[in-house]
Short mmCIF file of C-alpha atoms in Angstrom, two decimals:
data_model
loop_
_atom_site.label_atom_id
_atom_site.label_comp_id
_atom_site.label_asym_id
_atom_site.label_seq_id
_atom_site.Cartn_x
_atom_site.Cartn_y
_atom_site.Cartn_z
CA MET A 1 34.67 10.44 -10.57
CA THR A 2 37.71 9.94 -13.07
CA LYS A 3 38.05 6.61 -15.39
CA GLU A 4 41.13 5.64 -13.55
CA ARG A 5 38.60 5.69 -10.16
CA ILE A 6 35.99 3.61 -12.13
CA ARG A 7 38.25 1.57 -13.55
CA ALA A 8 39.17 0.66 -10.14
CA HIS A 9 36.08 0.60 -8.86
CA VAL A 10 34.58 -2.21 -11.13
CA LYS A 11 37.96 -3.58 -11.30
CA ALA A 12 37.17 -3.97 -7.22
CA SER A 13 33.70 -5.17 -7.27
CA PHE A 14 34.71 -8.19 -9.91
CA GLY A 15 37.12 -8.68 -7.46
CA ARG A 16 35.07 -8.95 -4.25
CA VAL A 17 32.60 -11.32 -6.29
CA PHE A 18 34.52 -13.58 -7.19
CA ALA A 19 36.92 -13.29 -3.98
CA GLU A 20 32.87 -14.79 -3.08
CA ALA A 21 33.22 -17.95 -5.66
CA LYS A 22 36.34 -19.00 -4.46
CA ALA A 23 35.64 -18.51 -0.49
CA ARG A 24 31.96 -20.08 -0.65
CA PRO A 25 31.54 -22.18 -4.50
CA LEU A 26 29.07 -24.06 -3.02
CA ARG A 27 27.12 -21.03 -2.63
CA VAL A 28 27.51 -20.06 -5.63
CA LEU A 29 26.66 -23.22 -7.19
CA TRP A 30 23.09 -23.06 -5.10
CA TRP A 31 22.80 -19.45 -6.79
CA TRP A 32 23.09 -20.92 -10.22
CA ILE A 33 21.25 -24.21 -9.63
CA PHE A 34 17.97 -21.44 -8.98
CA ARG A 35 19.65 -18.90 -12.06
CA ALA A 36 19.40 -21.74 -14.08
CA ILE A 37 15.30 -22.76 -13.08
CA PHE A 38 14.52 -19.50 -13.99
CA VAL A 39 16.40 -19.51 -17.73
CA TYR A 40 14.85 -23.06 -18.46
CA GLY A 41 11.25 -21.76 -17.65
CA LEU A 42 11.91 -18.76 -19.21
CA VAL A 43 13.30 -20.38 -22.84
CA ARG A 44 9.74 -23.00 -22.02
CA HIS A 45 7.24 -20.45 -21.89
CA ILE A 46 8.92 -18.38 -24.73
CA LYS A 47 8.74 -21.92 -26.61
CA THR A 48 5.30 -22.90 -25.39
CA ASN A 49 3.43 -18.98 -25.23
CA GLU A 50 2.58 -16.77 -27.50
CA LEU A 51 4.05 -13.34 -26.32
CA GLU A 52 0.81 -11.60 -26.20
CA GLY A 53 -0.94 -10.55 -22.84
CA THR A 54 -1.00 -12.18 -20.06
CA GLY A 55 1.98 -14.60 -22.16
CA PHE A 56 3.82 -11.04 -22.32
CA THR A 57 2.80 -10.23 -18.45
CA ASP A 58 3.88 -13.83 -17.68
CA MET A 59 7.35 -13.74 -19.09
CA LEU A 60 8.49 -10.74 -18.17
CA GLN A 61 7.21 -11.35 -14.02
CA ILE A 62 9.84 -14.70 -14.63
CA MET A 63 12.89 -11.71 -16.06
CA ALA A 64 12.33 -9.73 -12.74
CA HIS A 65 12.34 -13.37 -10.20
CA MET A 66 16.02 -13.77 -11.63
CA THR A 67 16.82 -10.54 -11.34
CA CYS A 68 16.76 -11.21 -7.42
CA CYS A 69 19.23 -13.53 -8.07
CA PHE A 70 21.90 -11.41 -9.22
CA LEU A 71 21.14 -8.28 -6.60
CA TRP A 72 24.04 -8.82 -4.38
CA GLU A 73 26.79 -9.48 -7.08
CA PHE A 74 24.71 -6.28 -8.41
CA PHE A 75 24.93 -4.31 -4.68
CA GLN A 76 28.57 -5.42 -5.22
CA PHE A 77 29.26 -2.39 -7.65
CA LEU A 78 27.82 0.14 -5.32
CA PRO A 79 29.53 2.84 -4.02
CA ARG A 80 30.83 2.23 -0.43
CA LYS A 81 28.69 4.17 0.70
CA HIS A 82 25.22 2.60 -0.01
CA ILE A 83 23.76 0.28 3.14
CA PHE A 84 22.92 -2.07 0.16
CA ARG A 85 26.77 -2.80 -0.54
CA TRP A 86 27.26 -3.91 3.23
CA LEU A 87 24.89 -6.62 3.43
CA PRO A 88 26.31 -10.09 3.48
CA ALA A 89 26.08 -12.74 0.68
CA TYR A 90 23.89 -15.52 1.93
CA THR A 91 20.95 -12.90 1.88
CA GLN A 92 20.92 -14.05 -1.87
CA ASP A 93 20.58 -18.15 -0.58
CA VAL A 94 17.12 -16.71 0.68
CA SER A 95 16.26 -14.81 -2.20
CA CYS A 96 17.05 -16.95 -5.04
CA VAL A 97 14.83 -19.64 -3.20
CA TYR A 98 11.79 -17.03 -2.02
CA ALA A 99 12.24 -16.02 -6.22
CA VAL A 100 11.34 -19.18 -7.22
CA ALA A 101 8.43 -19.82 -4.42
CA THR A 102 6.46 -16.97 -5.75
CA CYS A 103 8.00 -17.22 -9.90
CA GLY A 104 7.24 -21.07 -9.88
CA GLY A 105 3.54 -20.56 -8.01
CA LYS A 106 2.79 -18.87 -10.89
CA ILE A 107 4.34 -21.02 -13.90
CA TRP A 108 3.06 -24.13 -12.53
CA ASN A 109 -0.35 -23.05 -11.18
CA LEU A 110 0.85 -23.76 -7.32
CA TYR A 111 -1.44 -20.60 -6.64
CA PHE A 112 -5.01 -22.66 -8.13
CA LYS A 113 -3.98 -26.01 -7.42
CA TYR A 114 -3.69 -25.02 -3.67
CA HIS A 115 -5.52 -23.17 -1.74
CA TRP A 116 -2.89 -22.25 1.26
CA TRP A 117 0.36 -21.17 -0.95
CA ASP A 118 -0.64 -17.40 -1.78
CA SER A 119 -1.26 -17.56 2.54
CA PHE A 120 1.75 -19.30 3.16
CA MET A 121 4.36 -17.37 0.46
CA HIS A 122 2.57 -14.27 2.07
CA ALA A 123 3.24 -15.52 5.60
CA LEU A 124 7.04 -16.60 4.46
CA GLY A 125 7.40 -12.94 2.48
CA GLY A 126 6.28 -10.67 5.87
CA LEU A 127 8.83 -12.95 8.13
CA LEU A 128 11.63 -12.50 5.45
CA ILE A 129 11.71 -9.22 4.97
CA VAL A 130 11.62 -8.61 8.36
CA LEU A 131 14.79 -10.16 8.58
CA ALA A 132 16.06 -8.99 5.32
CA ALA A 133 15.97 -5.84 7.22
CA TYR A 134 17.32 -6.94 10.26
CA GLU A 135 20.40 -7.57 7.61
CA LEU A 136 20.33 -3.77 6.54
CA LEU A 137 20.02 -2.27 9.91
CA VAL A 138 23.23 -4.72 10.60
CA ALA A 139 25.15 -3.25 7.65
CA LEU A 140 24.58 0.06 8.17
CA GLU A 141 25.90 -0.45 11.96
CA ARG A 142 29.36 -1.79 10.26
CA ARG A 143 29.18 1.13 7.54
CA ASP A 144 28.71 3.85 9.82
CA ASN A 145 30.71 1.60 12.91
CA THR A 146 27.42 2.50 15.48
CA GLU A 147 25.47 0.46 17.53
CA LEU A 148 21.14 0.79 17.15
CA PRO A 149 19.78 0.59 20.11
CA ARG A 150 17.19 -3.12 20.54
CA VAL A 151 13.87 -1.29 19.90
CA VAL A 152 14.86 0.35 16.97
CA ARG A 153 16.81 -3.40 15.64
CA VAL A 154 12.83 -4.86 16.25
CA LEU A 155 11.05 -2.10 14.93
CA PHE A 156 12.24 -0.40 11.51
CA PRO A 157 12.48 -4.36 10.68
CA VAL A 158 8.58 -4.76 11.41
CA GLY A 159 7.32 -1.44 10.21
CA LEU A 160 9.32 -2.31 6.80
CA ALA A 161 7.80 -5.43 6.61
CA PHE A 162 4.27 -3.52 6.70
CA PHE A 163 5.35 -0.97 4.10
CA ALA A 164 6.10 -3.98 2.02
CA GLY A 165 2.93 -5.79 2.30
CA THR A 166 0.74 -2.18 1.89
CA LEU A 167 2.73 -1.92 -1.20
CA TRP A 168 2.32 -5.32 -2.53
CA GLU A 169 -1.76 -5.07 -2.71
CA VAL A 170 -1.63 -1.76 -3.79
CA TYR A 171 0.14 -2.67 -6.73
CA GLU A 172 -1.85 -5.93 -7.19
CA PHE A 173 -4.92 -3.23 -6.87
CA PHE A 174 -3.82 -0.86 -9.62
CA PHE A 175 -2.69 -3.94 -12.01
CA ASP A 176 -5.86 -5.48 -12.09
CA GLN A 177 -7.36 -1.79 -12.79
CA ILE A 178 -5.19 -0.86 -15.84
CA THR A 179 -4.24 -4.12 -16.44
CA ASN A 180 -8.38 -5.88 -16.29
CA GLY A 181 -5.57 -8.48 -14.98
CA ASN A 182 -7.34 -10.49 -11.22
CA THR A 183 -4.67 -10.70 -9.36
CA GLN A 184 -6.96 -9.43 -6.14
CA ASP A 185 -9.97 -11.92 -7.09
CA TRP A 186 -12.07 -9.26 -9.11
CA THR A 187 -13.11 -12.33 -11.38
CA PHE A 188 -14.06 -14.74 -8.42
CA GLU A 189 -11.87 -17.73 -10.05
CA THR A 190 -10.45 -18.95 -6.77
CA LYS A 191 -12.93 -19.77 -3.33
CA PRO A 192 -12.10 -17.85 -0.12
CA GLN A 193 -9.04 -18.59 1.86
CA ILE A 194 -8.94 -18.62 5.45
CA PHE A 195 -10.96 -16.04 6.90
CA GLY A 196 -14.05 -17.62 4.84
CA VAL A 197 -15.00 -20.31 7.10
CA LEU A 198 -14.71 -17.09 9.37
CA ASP A 199 -17.75 -15.31 7.24
CA ARG A 200 -21.22 -14.46 7.52
CA GLU A 201 -23.54 -17.09 5.93
CA GLU A 202 -24.92 -14.68 4.12
CA ASP A 203 -22.20 -13.31 2.73
CA LEU A 204 -20.10 -16.43 2.01
CA LEU A 205 -22.36 -17.58 -0.94
CA ARG A 206 -21.20 -14.03 -2.34
CA ARG A 207 -18.62 -14.34 -4.94
CA GLU A 208 -18.50 -10.79 -4.71
CA ARG A 209 -17.25 -10.92 -1.63
CA TYR A 210 -13.97 -12.62 -2.90
CA GLY A 211 -12.04 -9.57 -3.24
CA LEU A 212 -12.30 -8.14 -0.05
CA ILE A 213 -11.78 -11.53 1.79
CA ASP A 214 -8.53 -12.55 -0.50
CA THR A 215 -7.03 -8.78 0.26
CA MET A 216 -7.44 -9.35 4.06
CA THR A 217 -6.53 -12.01 4.05
CA ASP A 218 -3.15 -11.65 2.34
CA ILE A 219 -2.65 -8.38 4.99
CA ILE A 220 -3.80 -11.21 7.72
CA MET A 221 -0.84 -13.51 6.74
CA ASN A 222 2.17 -10.57 5.48
CA SER A 223 0.93 -9.07 9.28
CA ALA A 224 1.20 -13.28 11.28
CA GLY A 225 4.98 -13.43 9.39
CA ALA A 226 6.00 -10.15 10.57
CA ILE A 227 5.36 -10.59 13.78
CA LEU A 228 6.92 -13.31 14.08
CA GLY A 229 9.91 -12.13 12.70
CA ALA A 230 8.81 -9.63 15.74
CA VAL A 231 9.21 -12.42 17.89
CA GLN A 232 12.78 -14.01 16.59
CA LEU A 233 14.79 -10.93 16.21
CA ARG A 234 13.05 -9.51 20.19
CA LEU A 235 14.34 -13.20 21.43
CA LEU A 236 16.97 -13.97 19.55
CA PRO A 237 19.06 -11.27 18.14
CA TYR A 238 21.55 -13.47 15.96
CA HIS A 239 23.99 -10.25 14.99
CA HIS A 240 23.52 -8.94 18.73
CA ARG A 241 24.00 -12.65 20.63
CA ALA A 242 25.48 -12.24 24.02
CA GLY A 243 29.15 -13.55 24.05
CA ARG A 244 28.96 -13.29 19.66
CA GLY A 245 29.23 -9.14 19.86
CA ALA A 246 28.40 -6.55 18.65
CA ALA A 247 27.10 -6.53 14.64
CA HIS A 248 29.30 -3.56 14.42
CA LYS A 249 32.65 -5.09 14.92
CA LYS A 250 32.79 -8.06 12.53
CA THR A 251 34.12 -6.98 9.36
CA VAL A 252 32.26 -7.94 6.02
CA MET B 1 32.13 4.77 18.85
CA GLN B 2 33.95 4.52 22.65
CA GLN B 3 33.09 7.87 23.77
CA GLN B 4 29.25 7.48 22.81
CA LYS B 5 28.86 3.83 24.72
CA GLU B 6 30.05 5.80 27.42
CA GLN B 7 28.14 8.27 27.33
CA ARG B 8 25.28 6.06 27.28
CA SER B 9 26.03 3.53 30.06
CA LEU B 10 26.54 7.07 32.10
CA ARG B 11 22.94 8.00 30.87
CA GLY B 12 21.65 4.86 31.85
CA LEU B 13 22.98 4.42 35.58
CA ALA B 14 21.87 8.17 35.95
CA LEU B 15 18.29 6.85 34.69
CA GLN B 16 18.62 3.85 37.26
CA LYS B 17 19.15 6.08 40.47
CA ALA B 18 15.95 8.38 39.67
CA ARG B 19 13.80 4.69 40.32
CA TRP B 20 11.18 4.81 42.23
CA SER B 21 11.82 5.67 46.41
CA LYS B 22 9.52 7.89 48.66
CA ALA B 23 11.28 10.90 48.59
CA ASN B 24 11.26 10.40 43.94
CA VAL B 25 8.00 10.32 44.10
CA ARG B 26 6.99 13.44 46.92
CA ARG B 27 9.00 14.86 43.74
CA HIS B 28 7.73 13.30 40.53
CA PHE B 29 4.43 14.53 40.75
CA PRO B 30 4.68 18.10 41.48
CA ALA B 31 7.38 18.60 39.07
CA ALA B 32 5.48 16.59 36.22
CA TRP B 33 2.55 19.57 37.10
CA ARG B 34 5.00 21.95 36.72
CA ARG B 35 6.17 20.72 33.33
CA CYS B 36 2.18 20.00 31.99
CA LEU B 37 2.25 24.35 32.92
CA CYS B 38 5.63 25.58 31.92
CA LYS B 39 6.53 23.30 29.11
CA PRO B 40 3.44 24.29 26.15
CA LYS B 41 3.53 27.70 25.00
CA PRO B 42 -0.25 29.56 26.10
CA LEU B 43 -1.12 29.82 22.79
CA ARG B 44 -0.43 25.83 22.53
CA LEU B 45 -2.42 25.52 26.04
CA VAL B 46 -5.46 27.59 24.19
CA TYR B 47 -5.28 25.60 21.30
CA TRP B 48 -5.69 22.31 23.24
CA TRP B 49 -8.47 23.56 25.86
CA ILE B 50 -10.18 24.50 23.18
CA ILE B 51 -10.43 21.02 21.13
CA ARG B 52 -11.09 19.46 24.50
CA ALA B 53 -14.05 21.52 24.95
CA PHE B 54 -15.78 20.48 21.94
CA PHE B 55 -15.42 16.90 22.57
CA ILE B 56 -16.63 17.66 26.47
CA TYR B 57 -19.61 19.29 25.16
CA ALA B 58 -19.95 16.22 22.73
CA ILE B 59 -19.66 13.99 25.24
CA ILE B 60 -22.06 15.75 27.37
CA SER B 61 -24.82 16.45 24.60
CA THR B 62 -24.81 12.44 23.18
CA TRP B 63 -25.45 11.74 26.79
CA VAL B 64 -28.39 14.28 27.51
CA ASP B 65 -29.67 14.28 24.00
CA PRO B 66 -28.80 11.11 21.92
CA ARG B 67 -29.90 11.39 18.73
CA ASN B 68 -28.13 11.05 15.13
CA LYS B 69 -28.29 14.12 12.61
CA ALA B 70 -31.47 12.80 10.89
CA GLY B 71 -32.91 13.37 14.23
CA ASP B 72 -33.88 9.95 15.28
CA VAL B 73 -33.32 8.26 19.03
CA ILE B 74 -29.79 6.29 18.72
CA SER B 75 -30.19 2.95 20.67
CA SER B 76 -28.35 2.54 23.95
CA GLN B 77 -25.54 0.60 22.49
CA GLU B 78 -24.83 2.77 19.94
CA LYS B 79 -25.17 5.57 22.20
CA ILE B 80 -22.47 3.93 24.53
CA THR B 81 -20.25 3.15 21.62
CA THR B 82 -20.01 6.41 20.34
CA GLU B 83 -19.48 7.60 24.35
CA LEU B 84 -16.94 5.13 24.46
CA GLN B 85 -15.80 7.10 20.83
CA LEU B 86 -15.37 10.59 21.77
CA VAL B 87 -14.05 9.47 25.48
CA ALA B 88 -11.40 7.69 23.59
CA HIS B 89 -10.10 10.50 21.63
CA LEU B 90 -10.59 13.28 24.28
CA LEU B 91 -7.64 10.84 25.94
CA CYS B 92 -5.53 11.07 22.38
CA CYS B 93 -5.89 15.36 23.38
CA CYS B 94 -4.51 14.73 26.74
CA LEU B 95 -1.50 11.73 26.38
CA TRP B 96 1.15 14.66 26.31
CA GLU B 97 0.63 15.48 29.71
CA VAL B 98 -0.48 11.97 30.72
CA PHE B 99 3.29 11.55 29.35
CA GLN B 100 4.69 14.04 31.81
CA TYR B 101 3.72 11.97 34.79
CA PHE B 102 5.90 8.96 33.38
CA PRO B 103 9.32 7.96 34.77
CA LYS B 104 12.49 9.82 32.62
CA ARG B 105 13.55 6.03 31.53
CA ARG B 106 10.43 5.96 29.52
CA THR B 107 10.96 7.65 25.67
CA PHE B 108 7.56 9.45 25.41
CA ARG B 109 8.28 11.13 28.51
CA TRP B 110 10.99 12.94 26.06
CA LEU B 111 8.65 14.04 22.79
CA PRO B 112 8.15 17.66 23.33
CA PRO B 113 4.45 19.28 23.32
CA TYR B 114 3.98 20.14 20.06
CA VAL B 115 3.58 16.61 18.62
CA GLN B 116 -0.09 16.63 21.45
CA ASP B 117 -0.96 19.55 18.23
CA PHE B 118 -1.17 17.27 15.44
CA ALA B 119 -3.14 14.38 17.67
CA ALA B 120 -5.48 16.50 19.21
CA ALA B 121 -5.15 17.28 15.04
CA ILE B 122 -6.37 13.98 13.92
CA SER B 123 -9.07 13.39 17.04
CA PHE B 124 -11.33 16.31 16.06
CA MET B 125 -11.30 15.45 12.39
CA THR B 126 -12.28 11.88 12.81
CA ALA B 127 -14.20 11.76 15.96
CA TYR B 128 -16.06 14.91 16.54
CA GLY B 129 -15.67 16.01 12.61
CA GLY B 130 -16.90 12.90 11.16
CA LYS B 131 -19.06 11.33 14.60
CA SER B 132 -20.39 14.12 15.89
CA LEU B 133 -21.08 16.25 12.76
CA ASP B 134 -21.34 13.49 10.52
CA LEU B 135 -18.81 14.52 7.96
CA TYR B 136 -18.08 11.17 6.44
CA ALA B 137 -21.76 10.62 4.81
CA LYS B 138 -22.07 14.76 4.69
CA TRP B 139 -18.95 14.96 1.97
CA GLY B 140 -17.68 11.80 0.46
CA TRP B 141 -13.78 12.77 0.70
CA TRP B 142 -13.19 12.99 4.30
CA ASP B 143 -12.57 9.54 5.18
CA SER B 144 -9.95 9.75 2.38
CA PHE B 145 -8.63 13.00 3.86
CA VAL B 146 -8.76 11.74 7.44
CA HIS B 147 -6.87 8.93 5.97
CA PHE B 148 -4.08 11.12 4.20
CA ALA B 149 -3.79 13.65 6.98
CA ALA B 150 -2.80 10.47 9.63
CA GLY B 151 -0.42 8.60 7.27
CA ALA B 152 1.48 12.21 6.78
CA LEU B 153 1.12 12.76 10.59
CA ILE B 154 2.15 9.34 11.75
CA VAL B 155 5.29 9.46 9.81
CA ALA B 156 6.32 12.54 11.58
CA GLY B 157 4.89 10.81 14.83
CA GLY B 158 7.40 8.00 14.51
CA TYR B 159 10.07 10.11 13.23
CA GLU B 160 9.68 12.46 17.12
CA TYR B 161 9.43 9.18 18.80
CA PHE B 162 12.53 8.22 16.86
CA VAL B 163 14.31 11.29 17.91
CA ALA B 164 13.07 11.02 21.27
CA ARG B 165 14.76 8.01 22.08
CA GLU B 166 17.71 9.30 20.44
CA ARG B 167 18.04 11.82 23.29
CA LYS B 168 16.81 9.72 25.39
CA ASP B 169 19.44 6.78 25.79
CA GLY B 170 22.33 9.03 24.11
CA PHE B 171 23.16 7.65 20.92
CA THR B 172 22.97 9.13 16.50
CA ALA B 173 21.57 7.60 13.52
CA PRO B 174 20.95 8.95 10.24
CA ALA B 175 18.09 10.54 9.61
CA SER B 176 17.36 8.35 6.27
CA ILE B 177 16.90 5.33 9.16
CA ALA B 178 14.45 8.11 11.54
CA ILE B 179 12.76 8.32 8.38
CA VAL B 180 11.77 5.18 7.39
CA TYR B 181 11.40 4.12 10.84
CA GLY B 182 8.64 6.92 10.94
CA LEU B 183 6.98 5.65 7.92
CA GLY B 184 6.98 2.04 9.05
CA ILE B 185 4.93 2.47 12.17
CA SER B 186 2.84 4.85 10.00
CA PHE B 187 2.63 1.36 7.26
CA LEU B 188 2.27 -0.48 10.46
CA SER B 189 -0.74 1.39 11.91
CA GLY B 190 -2.36 1.92 8.42
CA VAL B 191 -2.54 -1.84 8.64
CA CYS B 192 -3.44 -2.69 11.76
CA TRP B 193 -6.63 -0.35 11.50
CA GLU B 194 -7.66 -2.30 8.30
CA LEU B 195 -7.08 -5.02 10.15
CA TYR B 196 -9.37 -4.02 13.08
CA GLU B 197 -11.91 -3.02 10.81
CA PHE B 198 -12.17 -6.44 9.90
CA LEU B 199 -12.03 -8.21 12.70
CA PHE B 200 -14.39 -5.81 14.57
CA ASP B 201 -17.19 -6.01 11.70
CA GLN B 202 -16.14 -10.02 11.50
CA VAL B 203 -16.93 -10.17 15.20
CA THR B 204 -19.95 -7.64 16.22
CA GLY B 205 -21.73 -7.96 12.74
CA GLY B 206 -20.81 -4.15 11.79
CA SER B 207 -19.66 -2.58 8.50
CA THR B 208 -17.14 -0.20 8.74
CA GLN B 209 -15.56 -1.77 5.47
CA ALA B 210 -18.95 -1.40 3.84
CA TRP B 211 -19.88 -4.78 4.29
CA VAL B 212 -23.41 -3.75 4.23
CA PHE B 213 -24.78 -1.20 0.88
CA PRO B 214 -26.54 1.37 3.43
CA GLY B 215 -27.20 3.74 -0.04
CA ASP B 216 -26.13 5.76 -1.86
CA TRP B 217 -22.48 5.41 -1.48
CA SER B 218 -21.42 7.33 -4.88
CA LYS B 219 -19.29 10.01 -2.33
CA ALA B 220 -17.71 7.87 -0.40
CA TYR B 221 -16.29 5.12 -3.50
CA GLY B 222 -15.98 7.71 -5.68
CA LEU B 223 -12.30 7.64 -5.55
CA PHE B 224 -11.81 4.70 -7.81
CA ALA B 225 -14.66 4.11 -9.16
CA GLN B 226 -13.23 5.67 -12.65
CA THR B 227 -10.84 3.20 -12.74
CA ALA B 228 -12.69 0.18 -11.73
CA HIS B 229 -13.95 -2.39 -14.11
CA GLU B 230 -17.25 -1.12 -16.03
CA ALA B 231 -19.70 -3.65 -15.42
CA ASP B 232 -17.93 -4.78 -11.80
CA ALA B 233 -18.03 -0.81 -10.31
CA LEU B 234 -21.75 -1.08 -10.43
CA ARG B 235 -21.96 -3.93 -7.87
CA HIS B 236 -22.31 -2.80 -4.45
CA GLU B 237 -20.70 -5.69 -2.87
CA ARG B 238 -17.53 -4.96 -4.56
CA TYR B 239 -17.71 -2.15 -2.48
CA GLY B 240 -15.81 -3.62 0.37
CA LEU B 241 -13.09 -3.96 -0.94
CA LEU B 242 -12.92 -0.20 -3.18
CA ASP B 243 -13.55 1.12 0.48
CA THR B 244 -10.26 -0.44 2.13
CA MET B 245 -8.11 0.11 -1.07
CA THR B 246 -9.10 3.75 -0.72
CA ASP B 247 -8.30 3.76 2.24
CA ILE B 248 -4.96 1.75 2.15
CA PHE B 249 -3.95 3.98 -1.05
CA MET B 250 -4.26 7.26 1.24
CA ASN B 251 -2.67 5.99 3.87
CA SER B 252 0.07 5.17 1.67
CA ALA B 253 0.21 8.29 -0.40
CA GLY B 254 -0.01 10.50 2.78
CA ALA B 255 2.92 8.88 4.94
CA VAL B 256 5.34 8.76 1.29
CA LEU B 257 3.83 12.14 1.05
CA SER B 258 5.29 12.82 4.33
CA TYR B 259 8.43 11.20 3.98
CA PHE B 260 10.01 13.18 0.92
CA VAL B 261 8.72 16.65 2.96
CA LEU B 262 11.05 14.61 5.71
CA LYS B 263 13.63 13.93 3.32
CA ILE B 264 14.08 17.81 2.34
CA TYR B 265 13.63 19.21 5.58
CA PRO B 266 14.60 16.63 8.15
CA TYR B 267 14.37 19.39 10.64
CA LEU B 268 15.17 17.22 13.67
CA HIS B 269 18.69 16.83 12.28
CA LYS B 270 19.87 20.19 11.47
CA GLY B 271 19.95 23.40 12.47
CA LYS B 272 19.41 24.92 16.02
CA ARG B 273 16.85 21.47 16.40
CA ALA B 274 19.89 18.70 15.53
CA VAL B 275 19.48 15.84 18.05
CA ARG B 276 23.10 15.55 17.09
CA ARG B 277 22.98 18.94 19.88
CA ALA B 278 20.81 17.92 22.88
CA VAL B 279 22.78 14.20 22.60
CA ALA B 280 26.43 15.79 22.79
#
């Protein structure tokens, strides 16, 4: 890439971002509301907490989630050959809500207040990853001007949702091991969730078992969300419905 | 694009025509039988039959003399579950032949014979090595190794399935999509396996996830023992989570390794075997 081409690329990328803002101002307003929530949360966290230990990791978590609200703009700066560049802007509407819900759960202590919150977020995460992967496939179809068969359009997103769910559990495990954290209920602070009631009686009394119950609950809820997403894609593949034309015929 | 679509519809039409009729059925079975005998190379057939012979031996010996490695007679329930497991794995070693009897519109029919080499290897490692030779108890690392190998091989299996689909339907997709598809299938299977173990334990009172501390588990649990919290590492009740996380981690490691190998060398997307050639 020459200097001139880089300059033209950056200019065109900014052009796309501003064109979206001009065409759909309400959408951009929606994004900025969530970004404002994150900025408020970050400032409040810095003012009220010491930035050491968990205070510091919480701050990093807030910042990481905040970047989820800027992803679409970032993707616009990628070269044309990258699939992410072809993702539609409305994917960020959903990622903003999910980022606030997960991070908010941490900041407002929703995971401890409501025990169903964690399971709900896992199920929602599984569902949203399936839909995001479907959007990625559609982006690929548009980029390459091709059409993939239905089985790929359903199984690929489901596989990706399971991939992400598993990686999350592996991340939680290593996070606990390295930082002495408690994301997998090592320290028995929370109660077993849905599957506590199915548990054997003698095991239910052993708090040490909570770690496995918590992990399996997460995995089951992820899977349930992913399967729900797969059913939705099977019954209502919204980019490939008859009459609306195949995804590749539309332009981004 | 238009040409690709036309090709696909022509193939679809040909497959439609090939549906069941009396004459078709009469031709179908001898043709499938011929494919089973002629398509795989002789050495491959020998390899398959060696593995099958091991399974048949294990099935007969468990039926005649149902004892465990310590020499104690096993209960009738355990005998039946062991037999069922061995038979199920023996069937896994015959899957490719079964697929040859499927109609042409089924993707599995399009899988190449070498896929069964790997299926037979996994079955041999888990059922014969693990269960019959009791390697899970003898070598603590065996379980982790099997999970690692299975994670890696399922990625390749998913990749093969995707390419078989490409051949059958006459479409082509980038290699990266086929590889990520295989990766997803591998993670899906890994998670389904853990879910099965969890539900099996809940329903039958089993201990596949190490719910019941069976004595000296220091070998089986060793992988993460070094990194676990010191005080917690001594608590036997923790073994359930450590066992599950070890399985998940090894599955993931195998799958990721296989992903990178395929990324570097997508053997069905370049060279003589390139799927584009077959589709064209």
